[in-house]
Coordinates of C-alpha atoms in Angstrom, one line a residue:
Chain A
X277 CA 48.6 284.1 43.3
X278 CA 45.8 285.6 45.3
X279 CA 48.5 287.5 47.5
X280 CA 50.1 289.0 44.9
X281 CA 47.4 290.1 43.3
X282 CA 46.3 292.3 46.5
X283 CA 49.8 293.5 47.7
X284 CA 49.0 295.2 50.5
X285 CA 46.2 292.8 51.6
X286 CA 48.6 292.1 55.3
X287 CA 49.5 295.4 55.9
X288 CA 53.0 296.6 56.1
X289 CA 56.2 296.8 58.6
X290 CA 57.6 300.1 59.0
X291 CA 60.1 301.0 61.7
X292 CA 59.6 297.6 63.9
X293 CA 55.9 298.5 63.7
X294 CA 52.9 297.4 61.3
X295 CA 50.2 299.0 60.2
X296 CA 46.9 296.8 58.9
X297 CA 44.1 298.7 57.4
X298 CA 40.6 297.6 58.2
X299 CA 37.5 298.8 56.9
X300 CA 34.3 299.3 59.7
X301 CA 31.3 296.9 57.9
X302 CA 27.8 296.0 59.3
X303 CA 28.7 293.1 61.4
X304 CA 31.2 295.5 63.3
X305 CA 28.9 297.6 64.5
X306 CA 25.8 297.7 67.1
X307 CA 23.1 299.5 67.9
X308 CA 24.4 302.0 69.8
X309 CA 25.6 303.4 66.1
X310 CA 29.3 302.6 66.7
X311 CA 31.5 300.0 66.6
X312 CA 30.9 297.1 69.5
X313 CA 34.0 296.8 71.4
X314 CA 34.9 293.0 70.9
X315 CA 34.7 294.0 67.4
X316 CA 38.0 295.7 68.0
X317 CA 39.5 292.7 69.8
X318 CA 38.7 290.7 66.7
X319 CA 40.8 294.0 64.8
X320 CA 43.4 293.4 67.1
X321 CA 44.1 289.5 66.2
X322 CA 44.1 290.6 62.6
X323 CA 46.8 292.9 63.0
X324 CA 48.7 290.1 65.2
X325 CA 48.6 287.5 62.7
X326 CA 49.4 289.5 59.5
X327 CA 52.4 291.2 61.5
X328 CA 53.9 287.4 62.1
X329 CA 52.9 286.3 58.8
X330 CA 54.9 289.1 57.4
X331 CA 57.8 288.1 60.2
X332 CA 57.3 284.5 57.8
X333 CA 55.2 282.7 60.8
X334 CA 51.6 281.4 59.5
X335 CA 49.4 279.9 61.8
X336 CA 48.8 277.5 59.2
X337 CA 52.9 276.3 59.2
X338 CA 52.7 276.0 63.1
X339 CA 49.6 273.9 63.2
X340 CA 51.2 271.8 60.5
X341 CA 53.9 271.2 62.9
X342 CA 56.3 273.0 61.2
X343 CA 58.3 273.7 64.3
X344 CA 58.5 270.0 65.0
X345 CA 54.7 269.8 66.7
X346 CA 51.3 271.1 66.2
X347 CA 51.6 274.5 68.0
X348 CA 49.0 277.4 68.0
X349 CA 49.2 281.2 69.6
X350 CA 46.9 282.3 72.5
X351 CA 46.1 285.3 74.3
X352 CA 47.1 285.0 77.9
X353 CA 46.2 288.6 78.7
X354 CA 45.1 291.4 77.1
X355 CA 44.4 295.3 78.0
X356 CA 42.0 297.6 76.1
X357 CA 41.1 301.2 76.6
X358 CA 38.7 302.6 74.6
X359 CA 39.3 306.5 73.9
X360 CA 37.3 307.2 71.1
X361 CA 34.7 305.2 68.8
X362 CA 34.7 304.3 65.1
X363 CA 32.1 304.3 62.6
X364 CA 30.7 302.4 59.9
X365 CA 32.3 302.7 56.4
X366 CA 35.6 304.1 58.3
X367 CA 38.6 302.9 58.1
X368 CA 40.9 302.1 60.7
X369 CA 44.7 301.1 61.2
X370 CA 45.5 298.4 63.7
X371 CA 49.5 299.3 64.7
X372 CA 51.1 296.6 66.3
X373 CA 54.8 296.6 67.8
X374 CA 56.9 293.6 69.7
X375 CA 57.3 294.9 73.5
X376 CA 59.0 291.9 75.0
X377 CA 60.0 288.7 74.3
X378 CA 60.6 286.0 76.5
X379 CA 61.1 282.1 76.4
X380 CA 57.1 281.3 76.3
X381 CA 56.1 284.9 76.2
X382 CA 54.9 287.5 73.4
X383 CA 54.2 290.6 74.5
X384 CA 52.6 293.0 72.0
X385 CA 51.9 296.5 72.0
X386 CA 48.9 297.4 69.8
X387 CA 46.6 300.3 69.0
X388 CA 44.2 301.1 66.1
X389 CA 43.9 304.2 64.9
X390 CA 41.5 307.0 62.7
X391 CA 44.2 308.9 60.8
X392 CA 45.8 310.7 63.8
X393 CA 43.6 309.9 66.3
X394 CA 43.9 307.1 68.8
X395 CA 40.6 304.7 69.1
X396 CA 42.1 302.1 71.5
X397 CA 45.0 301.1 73.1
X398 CA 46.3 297.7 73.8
X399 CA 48.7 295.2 75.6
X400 CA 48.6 291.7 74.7
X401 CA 50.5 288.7 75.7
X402 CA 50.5 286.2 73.5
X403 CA 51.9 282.6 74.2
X404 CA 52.1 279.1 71.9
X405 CA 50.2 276.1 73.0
X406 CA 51.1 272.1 72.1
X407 CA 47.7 270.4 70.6
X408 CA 46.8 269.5 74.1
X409 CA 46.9 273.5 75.2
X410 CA 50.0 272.8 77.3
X411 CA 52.4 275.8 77.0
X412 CA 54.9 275.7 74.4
X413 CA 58.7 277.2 74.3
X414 CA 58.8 280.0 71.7
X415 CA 61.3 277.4 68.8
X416 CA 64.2 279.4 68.0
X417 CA 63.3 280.6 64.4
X418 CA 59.7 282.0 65.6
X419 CA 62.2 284.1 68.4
X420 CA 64.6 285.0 65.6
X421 CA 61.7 286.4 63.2
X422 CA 60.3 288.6 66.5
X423 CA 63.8 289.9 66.8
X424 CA 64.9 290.5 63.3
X425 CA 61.0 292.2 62.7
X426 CA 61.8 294.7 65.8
X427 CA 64.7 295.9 64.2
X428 CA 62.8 296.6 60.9
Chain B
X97 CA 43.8 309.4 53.3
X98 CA 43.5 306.5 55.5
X99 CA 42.3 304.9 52.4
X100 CA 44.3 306.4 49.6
X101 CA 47.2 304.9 51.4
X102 CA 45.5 301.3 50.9
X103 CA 44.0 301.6 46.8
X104 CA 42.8 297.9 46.9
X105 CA 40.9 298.3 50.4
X106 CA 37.2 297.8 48.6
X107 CA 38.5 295.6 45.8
X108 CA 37.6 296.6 41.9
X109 CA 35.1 296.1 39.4
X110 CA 36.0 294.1 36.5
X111 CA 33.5 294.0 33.5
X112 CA 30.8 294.7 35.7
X113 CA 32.0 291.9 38.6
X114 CA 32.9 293.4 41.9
X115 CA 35.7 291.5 43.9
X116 CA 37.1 291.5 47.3
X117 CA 39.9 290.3 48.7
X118 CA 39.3 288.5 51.8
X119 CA 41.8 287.2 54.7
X120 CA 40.8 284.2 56.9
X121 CA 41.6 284.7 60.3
X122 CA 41.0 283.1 63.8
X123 CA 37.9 284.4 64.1
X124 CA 36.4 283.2 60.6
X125 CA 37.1 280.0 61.3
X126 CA 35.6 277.2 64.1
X127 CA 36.6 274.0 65.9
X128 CA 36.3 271.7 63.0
X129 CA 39.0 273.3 61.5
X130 CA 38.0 274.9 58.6
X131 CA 35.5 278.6 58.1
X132 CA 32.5 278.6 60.2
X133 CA 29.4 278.7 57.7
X134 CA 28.4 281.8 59.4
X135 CA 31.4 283.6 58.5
X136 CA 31.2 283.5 54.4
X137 CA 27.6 285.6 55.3
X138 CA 30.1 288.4 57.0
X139 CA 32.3 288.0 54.1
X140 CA 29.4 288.3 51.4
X141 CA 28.1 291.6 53.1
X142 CA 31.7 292.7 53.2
X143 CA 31.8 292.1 49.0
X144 CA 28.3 293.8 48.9
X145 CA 29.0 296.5 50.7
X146 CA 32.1 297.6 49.1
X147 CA 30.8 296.9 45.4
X148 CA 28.3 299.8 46.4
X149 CA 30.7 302.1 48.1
X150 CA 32.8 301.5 44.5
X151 CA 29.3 302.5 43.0
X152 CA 29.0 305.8 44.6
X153 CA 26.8 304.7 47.9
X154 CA 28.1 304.6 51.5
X155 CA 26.2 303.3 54.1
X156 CA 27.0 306.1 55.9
X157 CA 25.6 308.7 53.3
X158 CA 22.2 306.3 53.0
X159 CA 22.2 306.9 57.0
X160 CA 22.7 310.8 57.0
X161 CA 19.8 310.8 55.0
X162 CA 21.5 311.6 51.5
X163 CA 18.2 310.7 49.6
X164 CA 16.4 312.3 51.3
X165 CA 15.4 310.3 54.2
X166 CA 17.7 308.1 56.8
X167 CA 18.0 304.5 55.1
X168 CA 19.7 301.2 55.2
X169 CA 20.3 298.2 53.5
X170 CA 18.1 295.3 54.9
X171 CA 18.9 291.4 53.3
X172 CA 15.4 290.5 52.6
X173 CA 16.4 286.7 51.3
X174 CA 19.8 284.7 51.3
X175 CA 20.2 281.3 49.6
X176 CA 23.7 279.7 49.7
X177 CA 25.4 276.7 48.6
X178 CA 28.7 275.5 50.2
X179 CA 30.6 273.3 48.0
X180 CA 34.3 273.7 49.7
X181 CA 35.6 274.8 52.7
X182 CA 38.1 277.7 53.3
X183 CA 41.3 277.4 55.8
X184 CA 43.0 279.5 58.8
X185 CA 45.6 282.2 56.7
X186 CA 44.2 281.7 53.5
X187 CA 43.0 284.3 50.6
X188 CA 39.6 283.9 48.8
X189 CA 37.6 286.6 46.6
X190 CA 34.2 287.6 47.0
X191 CA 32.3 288.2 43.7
X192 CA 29.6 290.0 43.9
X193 CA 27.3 291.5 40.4
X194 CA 24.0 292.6 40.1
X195 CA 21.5 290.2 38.8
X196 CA 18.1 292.2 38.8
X197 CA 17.1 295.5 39.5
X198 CA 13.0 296.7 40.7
X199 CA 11.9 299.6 42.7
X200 CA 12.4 298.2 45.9
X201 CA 14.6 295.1 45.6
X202 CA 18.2 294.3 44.4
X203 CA 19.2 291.0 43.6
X204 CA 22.9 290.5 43.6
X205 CA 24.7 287.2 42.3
X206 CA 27.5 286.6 44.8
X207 CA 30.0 283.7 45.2
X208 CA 33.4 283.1 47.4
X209 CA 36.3 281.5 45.6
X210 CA 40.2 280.5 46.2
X211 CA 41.7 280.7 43.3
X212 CA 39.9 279.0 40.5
X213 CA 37.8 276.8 42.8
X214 CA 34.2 278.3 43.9
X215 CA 33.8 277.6 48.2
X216 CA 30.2 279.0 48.0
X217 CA 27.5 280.6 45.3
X218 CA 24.8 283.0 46.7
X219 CA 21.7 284.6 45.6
X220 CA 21.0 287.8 47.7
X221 CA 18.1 290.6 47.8
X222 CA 18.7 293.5 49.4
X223 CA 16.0 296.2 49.9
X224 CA 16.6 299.8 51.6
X225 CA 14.1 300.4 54.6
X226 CA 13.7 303.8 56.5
X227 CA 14.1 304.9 60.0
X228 CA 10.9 302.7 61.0
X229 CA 12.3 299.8 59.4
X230 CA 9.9 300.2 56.4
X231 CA 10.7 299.4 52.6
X232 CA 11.6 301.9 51.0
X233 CA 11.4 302.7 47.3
X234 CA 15.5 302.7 45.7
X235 CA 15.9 306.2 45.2
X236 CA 16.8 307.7 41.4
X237 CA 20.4 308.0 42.3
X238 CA 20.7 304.5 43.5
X239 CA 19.3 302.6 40.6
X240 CA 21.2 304.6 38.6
X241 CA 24.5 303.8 39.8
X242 CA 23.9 300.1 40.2
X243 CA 22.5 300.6 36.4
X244 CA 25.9 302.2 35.6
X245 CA 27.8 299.7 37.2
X246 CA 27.0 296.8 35.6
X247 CA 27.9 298.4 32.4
X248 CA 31.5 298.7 34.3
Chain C
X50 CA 26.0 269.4 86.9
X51 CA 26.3 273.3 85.7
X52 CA 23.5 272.1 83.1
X53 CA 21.3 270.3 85.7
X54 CA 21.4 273.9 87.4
X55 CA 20.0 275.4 84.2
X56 CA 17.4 272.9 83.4
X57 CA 16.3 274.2 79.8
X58 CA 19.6 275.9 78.5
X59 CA 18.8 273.8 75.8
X60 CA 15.5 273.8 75.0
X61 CA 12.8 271.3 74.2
X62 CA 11.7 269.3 71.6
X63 CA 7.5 269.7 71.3
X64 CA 5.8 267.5 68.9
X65 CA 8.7 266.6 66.9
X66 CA 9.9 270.5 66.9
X67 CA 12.4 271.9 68.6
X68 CA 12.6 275.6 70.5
X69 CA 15.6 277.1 71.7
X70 CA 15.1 280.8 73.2
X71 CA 17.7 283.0 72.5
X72 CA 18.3 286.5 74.0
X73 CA 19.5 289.4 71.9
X74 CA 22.7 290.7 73.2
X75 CA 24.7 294.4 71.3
X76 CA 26.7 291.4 69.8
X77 CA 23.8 290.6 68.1
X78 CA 22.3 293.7 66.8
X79 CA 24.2 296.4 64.3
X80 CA 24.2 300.5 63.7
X81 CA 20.8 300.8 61.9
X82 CA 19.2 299.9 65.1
X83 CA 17.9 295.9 64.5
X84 CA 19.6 292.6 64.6
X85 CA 22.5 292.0 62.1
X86 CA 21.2 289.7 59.4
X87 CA 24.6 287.3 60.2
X88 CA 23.4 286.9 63.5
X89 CA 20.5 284.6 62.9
X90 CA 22.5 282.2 60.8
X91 CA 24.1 282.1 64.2
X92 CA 21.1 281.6 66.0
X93 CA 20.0 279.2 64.1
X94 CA 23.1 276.9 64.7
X95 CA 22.6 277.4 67.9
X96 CA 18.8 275.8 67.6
X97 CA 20.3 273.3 65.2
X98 CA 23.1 272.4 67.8
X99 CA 20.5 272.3 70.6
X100 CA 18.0 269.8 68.7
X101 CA 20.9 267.2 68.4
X102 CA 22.2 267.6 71.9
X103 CA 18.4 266.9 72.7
X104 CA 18.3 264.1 70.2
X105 CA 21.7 262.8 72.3
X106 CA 24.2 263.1 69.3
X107 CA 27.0 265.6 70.5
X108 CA 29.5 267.8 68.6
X109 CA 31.9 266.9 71.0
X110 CA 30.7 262.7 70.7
X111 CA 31.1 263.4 67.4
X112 CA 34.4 264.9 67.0
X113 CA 35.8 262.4 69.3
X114 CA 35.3 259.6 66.7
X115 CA 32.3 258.0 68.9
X116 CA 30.9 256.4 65.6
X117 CA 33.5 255.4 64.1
X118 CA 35.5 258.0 63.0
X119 CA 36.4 261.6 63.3
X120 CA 32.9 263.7 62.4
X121 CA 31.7 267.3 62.3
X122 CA 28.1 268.7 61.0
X123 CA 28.7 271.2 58.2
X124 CA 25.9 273.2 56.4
X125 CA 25.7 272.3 52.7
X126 CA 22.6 274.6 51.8
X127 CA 21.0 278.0 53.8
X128 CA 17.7 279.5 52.6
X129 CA 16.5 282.2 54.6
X130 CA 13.7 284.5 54.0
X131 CA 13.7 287.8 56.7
X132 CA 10.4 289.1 57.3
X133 CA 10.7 291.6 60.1
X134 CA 13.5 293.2 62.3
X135 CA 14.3 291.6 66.2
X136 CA 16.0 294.0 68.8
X137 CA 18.0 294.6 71.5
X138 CA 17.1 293.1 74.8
X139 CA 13.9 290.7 72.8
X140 CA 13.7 287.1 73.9
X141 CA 13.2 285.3 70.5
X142 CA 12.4 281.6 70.0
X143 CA 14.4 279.4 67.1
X144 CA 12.1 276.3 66.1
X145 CA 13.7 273.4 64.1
X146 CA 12.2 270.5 62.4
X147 CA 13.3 267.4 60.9
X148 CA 12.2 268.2 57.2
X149 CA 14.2 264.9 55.2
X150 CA 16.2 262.4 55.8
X151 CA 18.7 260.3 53.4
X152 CA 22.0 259.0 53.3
X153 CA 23.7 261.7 53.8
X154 CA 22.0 264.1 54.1
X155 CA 19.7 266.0 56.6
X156 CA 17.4 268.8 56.2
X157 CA 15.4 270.9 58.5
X158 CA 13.4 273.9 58.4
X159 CA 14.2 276.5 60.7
X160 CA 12.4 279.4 61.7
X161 CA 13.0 282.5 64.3
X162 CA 10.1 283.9 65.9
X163 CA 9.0 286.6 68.1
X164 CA 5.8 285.4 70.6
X165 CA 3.5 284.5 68.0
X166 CA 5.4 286.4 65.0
X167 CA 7.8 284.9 62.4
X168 CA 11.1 287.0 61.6
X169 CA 12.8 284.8 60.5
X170 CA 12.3 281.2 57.6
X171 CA 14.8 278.9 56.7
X172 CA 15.5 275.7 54.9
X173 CA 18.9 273.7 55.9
X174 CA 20.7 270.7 54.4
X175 CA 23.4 269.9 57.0
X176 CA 25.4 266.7 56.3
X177 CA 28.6 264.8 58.2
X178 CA 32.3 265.0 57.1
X179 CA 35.2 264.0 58.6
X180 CA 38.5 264.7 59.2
X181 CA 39.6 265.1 55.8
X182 CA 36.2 267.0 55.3
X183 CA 34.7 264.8 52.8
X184 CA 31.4 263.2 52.5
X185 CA 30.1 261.0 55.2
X186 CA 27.4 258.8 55.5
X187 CA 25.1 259.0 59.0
X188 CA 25.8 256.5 61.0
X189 CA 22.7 254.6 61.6
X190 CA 22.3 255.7 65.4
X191 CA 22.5 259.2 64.1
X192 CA 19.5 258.5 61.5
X193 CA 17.5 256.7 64.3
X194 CA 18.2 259.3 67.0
X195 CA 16.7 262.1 64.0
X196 CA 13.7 259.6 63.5
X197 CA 13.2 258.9 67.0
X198 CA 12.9 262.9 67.7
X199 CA 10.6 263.8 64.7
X200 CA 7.9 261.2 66.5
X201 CA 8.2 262.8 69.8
Chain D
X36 CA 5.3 286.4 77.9
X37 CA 8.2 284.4 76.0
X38 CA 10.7 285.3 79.4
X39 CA 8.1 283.9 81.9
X40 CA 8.2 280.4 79.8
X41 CA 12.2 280.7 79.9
X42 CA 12.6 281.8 83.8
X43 CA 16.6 281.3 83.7
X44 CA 17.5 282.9 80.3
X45 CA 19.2 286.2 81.9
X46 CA 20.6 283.8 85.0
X47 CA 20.4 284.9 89.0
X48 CA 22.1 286.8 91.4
X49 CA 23.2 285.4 94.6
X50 CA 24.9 287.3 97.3
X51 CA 25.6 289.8 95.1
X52 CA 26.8 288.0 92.0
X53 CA 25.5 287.3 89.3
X54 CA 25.2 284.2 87.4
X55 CA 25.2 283.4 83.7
X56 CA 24.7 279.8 81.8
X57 CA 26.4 280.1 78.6
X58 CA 27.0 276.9 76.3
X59 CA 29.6 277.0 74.0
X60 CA 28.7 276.9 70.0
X61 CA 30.2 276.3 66.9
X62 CA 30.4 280.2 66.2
X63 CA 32.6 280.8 69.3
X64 CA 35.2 278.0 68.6
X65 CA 37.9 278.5 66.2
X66 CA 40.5 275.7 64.3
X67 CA 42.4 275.8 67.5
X68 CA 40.1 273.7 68.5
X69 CA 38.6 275.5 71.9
X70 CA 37.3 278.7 72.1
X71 CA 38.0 282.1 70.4
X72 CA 39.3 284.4 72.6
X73 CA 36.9 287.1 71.7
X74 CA 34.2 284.6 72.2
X75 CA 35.0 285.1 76.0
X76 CA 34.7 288.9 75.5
X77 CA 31.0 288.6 74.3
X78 CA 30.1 286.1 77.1
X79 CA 31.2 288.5 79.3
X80 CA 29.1 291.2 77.6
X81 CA 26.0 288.9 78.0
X82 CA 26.8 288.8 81.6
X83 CA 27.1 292.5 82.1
X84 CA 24.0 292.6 80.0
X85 CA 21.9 290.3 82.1
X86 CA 23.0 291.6 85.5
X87 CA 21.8 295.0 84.4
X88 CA 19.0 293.6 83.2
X89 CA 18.1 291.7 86.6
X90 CA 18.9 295.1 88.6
X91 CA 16.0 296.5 86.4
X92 CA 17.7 298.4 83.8
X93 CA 17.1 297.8 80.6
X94 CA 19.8 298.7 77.5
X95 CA 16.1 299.0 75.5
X96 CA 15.3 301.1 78.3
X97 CA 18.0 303.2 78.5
X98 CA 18.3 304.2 74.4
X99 CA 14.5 305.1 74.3
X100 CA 15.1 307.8 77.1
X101 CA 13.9 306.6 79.8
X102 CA 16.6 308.6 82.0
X103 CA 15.8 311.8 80.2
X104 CA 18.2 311.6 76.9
X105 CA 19.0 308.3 75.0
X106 CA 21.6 306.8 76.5
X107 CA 23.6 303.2 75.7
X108 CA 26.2 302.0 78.1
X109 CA 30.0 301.7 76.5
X110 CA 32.7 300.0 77.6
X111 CA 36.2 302.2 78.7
X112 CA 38.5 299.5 79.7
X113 CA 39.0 296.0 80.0
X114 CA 41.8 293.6 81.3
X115 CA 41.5 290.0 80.6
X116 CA 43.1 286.7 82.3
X117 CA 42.8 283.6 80.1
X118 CA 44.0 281.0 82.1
X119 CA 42.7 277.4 80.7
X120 CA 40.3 276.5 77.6
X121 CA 36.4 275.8 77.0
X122 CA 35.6 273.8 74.2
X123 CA 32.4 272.9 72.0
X124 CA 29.0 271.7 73.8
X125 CA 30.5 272.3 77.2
X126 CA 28.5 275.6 79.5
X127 CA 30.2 277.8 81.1
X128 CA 29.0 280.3 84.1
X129 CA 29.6 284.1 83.9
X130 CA 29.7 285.7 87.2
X131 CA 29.3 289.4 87.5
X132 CA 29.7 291.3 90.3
X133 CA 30.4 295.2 91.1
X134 CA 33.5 296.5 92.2
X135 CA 33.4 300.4 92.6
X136 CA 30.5 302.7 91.4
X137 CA 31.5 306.7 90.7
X138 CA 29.6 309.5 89.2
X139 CA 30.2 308.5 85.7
X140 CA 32.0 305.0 85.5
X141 CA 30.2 301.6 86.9
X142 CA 33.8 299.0 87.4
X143 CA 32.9 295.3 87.3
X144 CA 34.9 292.3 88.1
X145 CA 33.7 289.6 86.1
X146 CA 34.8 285.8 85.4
X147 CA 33.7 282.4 84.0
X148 CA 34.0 279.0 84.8
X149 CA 33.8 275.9 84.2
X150 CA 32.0 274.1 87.1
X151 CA 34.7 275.3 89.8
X152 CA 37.6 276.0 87.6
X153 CA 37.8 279.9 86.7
X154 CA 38.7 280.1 82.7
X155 CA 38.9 283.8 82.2
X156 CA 39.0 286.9 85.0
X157 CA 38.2 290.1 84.3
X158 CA 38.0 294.1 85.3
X159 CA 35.8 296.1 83.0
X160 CA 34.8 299.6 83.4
X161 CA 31.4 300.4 81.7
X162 CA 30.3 304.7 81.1
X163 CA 26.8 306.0 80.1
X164 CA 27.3 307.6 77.1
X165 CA 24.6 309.9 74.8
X166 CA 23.1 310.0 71.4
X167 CA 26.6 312.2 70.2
X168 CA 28.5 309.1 72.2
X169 CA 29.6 311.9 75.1
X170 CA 30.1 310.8 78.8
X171 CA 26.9 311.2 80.8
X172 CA 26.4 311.0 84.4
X173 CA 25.0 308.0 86.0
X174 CA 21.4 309.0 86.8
X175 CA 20.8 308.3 90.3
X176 CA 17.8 305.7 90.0
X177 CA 20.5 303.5 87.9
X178 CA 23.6 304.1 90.5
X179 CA 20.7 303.3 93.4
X180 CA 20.3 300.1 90.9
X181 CA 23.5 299.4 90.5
X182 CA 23.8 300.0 94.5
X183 CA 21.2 297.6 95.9
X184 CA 22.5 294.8 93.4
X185 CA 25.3 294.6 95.6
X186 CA 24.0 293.9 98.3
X187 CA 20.9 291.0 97.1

C-alpha cells in the first residue's frame, strides 16, 4: 500500500538502465562542507537494490529462501572515482546498468549524477552468498530477471 | 529539474502533518536482523528536514546566510520510544508536525510507521545556532513559515 | 590476541562506570562544521557495547544462543540532551552507568564528554529479544554480571 | 590530556605501516549478519585518518590554515577487494601504508585483517583540496611528512 502510494519511491528502468533519485541530508555530509565519500558508496547500494527489486528480486525473498536457500548479495569489488562533489539539500541520480553476467558474478556499472554532470563513477561486482558466506550460483530466475532488465 | 522529475522526493504536508517516504536498505539495518536504532535518528532528520524545505527553508539558504547571518539547525534534545522494529526492503513514513514554537527552539512531534502500525514516537527540539555554534534567535521568516505550515 | 595487542580498546569500568574513548573521524562530523547529532547515538552504542563486553556478556555469546536461546540487546527508550558541539580530530570519552535493573529491562545513563566538559546526557532502557524479536527476560547471569559491574 | 590516558587510540606505525585496532559494532553490521560493506570504507578512512595523524598532520590542522589556505584532504579514487567477512564484537586491524607521493595526489595501499587473514585490500588516492573544493598542491612540509612516514 505504502508503495503505491509513493510511485516512484525505487526509481525507474529506462533503456536497460535505472535511475534512483536521492536527496543530499545532514548525515551525508562532513565537515569539509560536502558530501563524505562512503556516503556515496551507501548511494550506490540503493540504486543496486531498487534496480533488482524492480527486476522482481527483493533481498527480503532471497533471505527467505525463496531461491530454495537463504541467499544474500555482496560486494566483491568495487571502483569509485570521484570527479566532482555534491552538496547538501541536492539531489542526485544514482544510474545503474548490468555490465556482465556470469554464473556467480554481477557486474554493475554505476554512476550518480547532478543533472548533467558526472559526480562519480563506479564498477561493482556483486556476488550471492549461502547463510554461511559460501559463494552461491546465480538460480536461474535471478539470471533471467538480469537479462530480461538489460534489454529494457 | 532533478527534482521536478521526482514530485514526491520530500513527501507532502497533509492537514499540517509532514510525511516521508522512507526505504530500508542494507545500510539501515544491523546484524540482528532488523533497523539499527541508530538509523530511525537519520530517518527522523530526513522527515524534519524535508518538512522545512516544503516550508520554504533549505539548509542550504540558512547556510548562505539567507537571514542574515550563516546558520544551521542544531537538535538540542531527542527522546524516542521504539515499540516495533522495521525490516531489510520495507517502506515506512516519517511524520513529522510542529508541536511548539519560541524564539529560539522548535519542538517538532515526530513518529516512524509501516502502515497503520507506529515503529517509533519522538519528541525533538531543534534550535538554529550561527557560525560559532551559538543560539541563535528564529528569524521572522522562519517562524512564520513553520506558523503557516501547521495551518497546512 | 589482536585485542591483547590493544590493551584498552575497550575501555574500563571505574567505580561502577564505564569509559570508552572514542575518536572523531569525517564519518563522524557533518557540513556545518561539528559532529552529526546521529553520531553519538552511535557512540553511545559503542560505550554500551563496550560495558557489557567488560561485564563478559557478548553480542556474539548472545546471538549464539549461549543462554538459552537466540538473543540481541535492542534500545527500547533514548533521551538525549546535547549541550555543546564535538569536532573533528577531538578524543571524547562515553561514560555509562547501570541506572535500573528489572526483569526485563535495563537502564543506564550515558553521557559524552570532552576532558572535564559534558556534550552530551542520556537516559537508555535497553532490553533482550530474540529471534522472533519479542520480549525476553535476562537471564540471571546477565542480571548478576550488571550487578556485579555496578559494585566494581 | 584525554590522548595521553588513551596511548593506542590512533594505533602505531611499524616499518612503515601503520596499524589500526578497530572493533566491529552494531552500527557497522547489517541483516546479512557480518559487516556492511561500507562499514569497511569508513575503517579505512579511520586508518588514513590516524596515519596522518601519527605523521603529524592534523585534518583539524589542515582546515584552520595551517598550510596557508584551509585545506581538507578528499578522496579521488578507490578500488576495493572484499574477500571474507568480519562480524559483531570481533577487531579488526587497518594497515596503511604509502604507495606513491606526486605533487598533488598522496596513493595509499591500505587493508584489514583479521589476526593474519586479510578481509579487504585496498588502493586509494587521497588530493588536498581548498575552501572552493579545488585541487591544491601538497605543501612540502606535508609531502616531507608523508615522506619520512615511509620510512619509520
Amino acid at each position: 500500500m505504502a508503495s503505491n502510494a509513493w510511485p516512484h519511491l525505487a526509481g525507474r528502468i529506462e533503456g536497460g538502465e535505472h535511475i534512483l533519485p536521492i536527496r543530499v541530508y545532514f548525515e551525508d555530509t562532513d565537515f569539509s562542507g560536502v558530501v563524505y565519500h562512503g556516503a556515496f558508496v551507501r548511494f550506490l547500494e540503493r540504486g543496486r537494490s531498487d534496480f533488482i527489486r524492480l527486476l522482481g528480486i527483493g533481498h527480503d525473498g532471497l533471505a527467505r529462501g525463496e531461491h530454495g536457500e537463504r541467499l544474500a548479495f555482496a560486494v566483491r569489488r568495487l571502483a569509485l572515482d570521484f570527479t566532482a562533489p555534491a552538496r547538501i539539500d541536492e539531489v542526485v541520480e544514482v544510474r545503474t546498468r548490468l555490465a556482465r553476467l556470469t554464473g556467480v558474478r554481477v557486474a554493475l556499472r554505476q554512476s550518480v549524477h547532478r543533472a548533467a554532470e558526472t559526480l562519480v563513477a563506479a564498477d561493482v561486482e556483486v556476488v550471492l552468498v549461502d547463510g554461511r558466506n559460501r559463494l552461491a550460483r546465480l538460480p536461474a530466475a535471478v539470471r533471467r530477471r538480469f537479462e530480461a532488465g538489460a534489454d529494457d
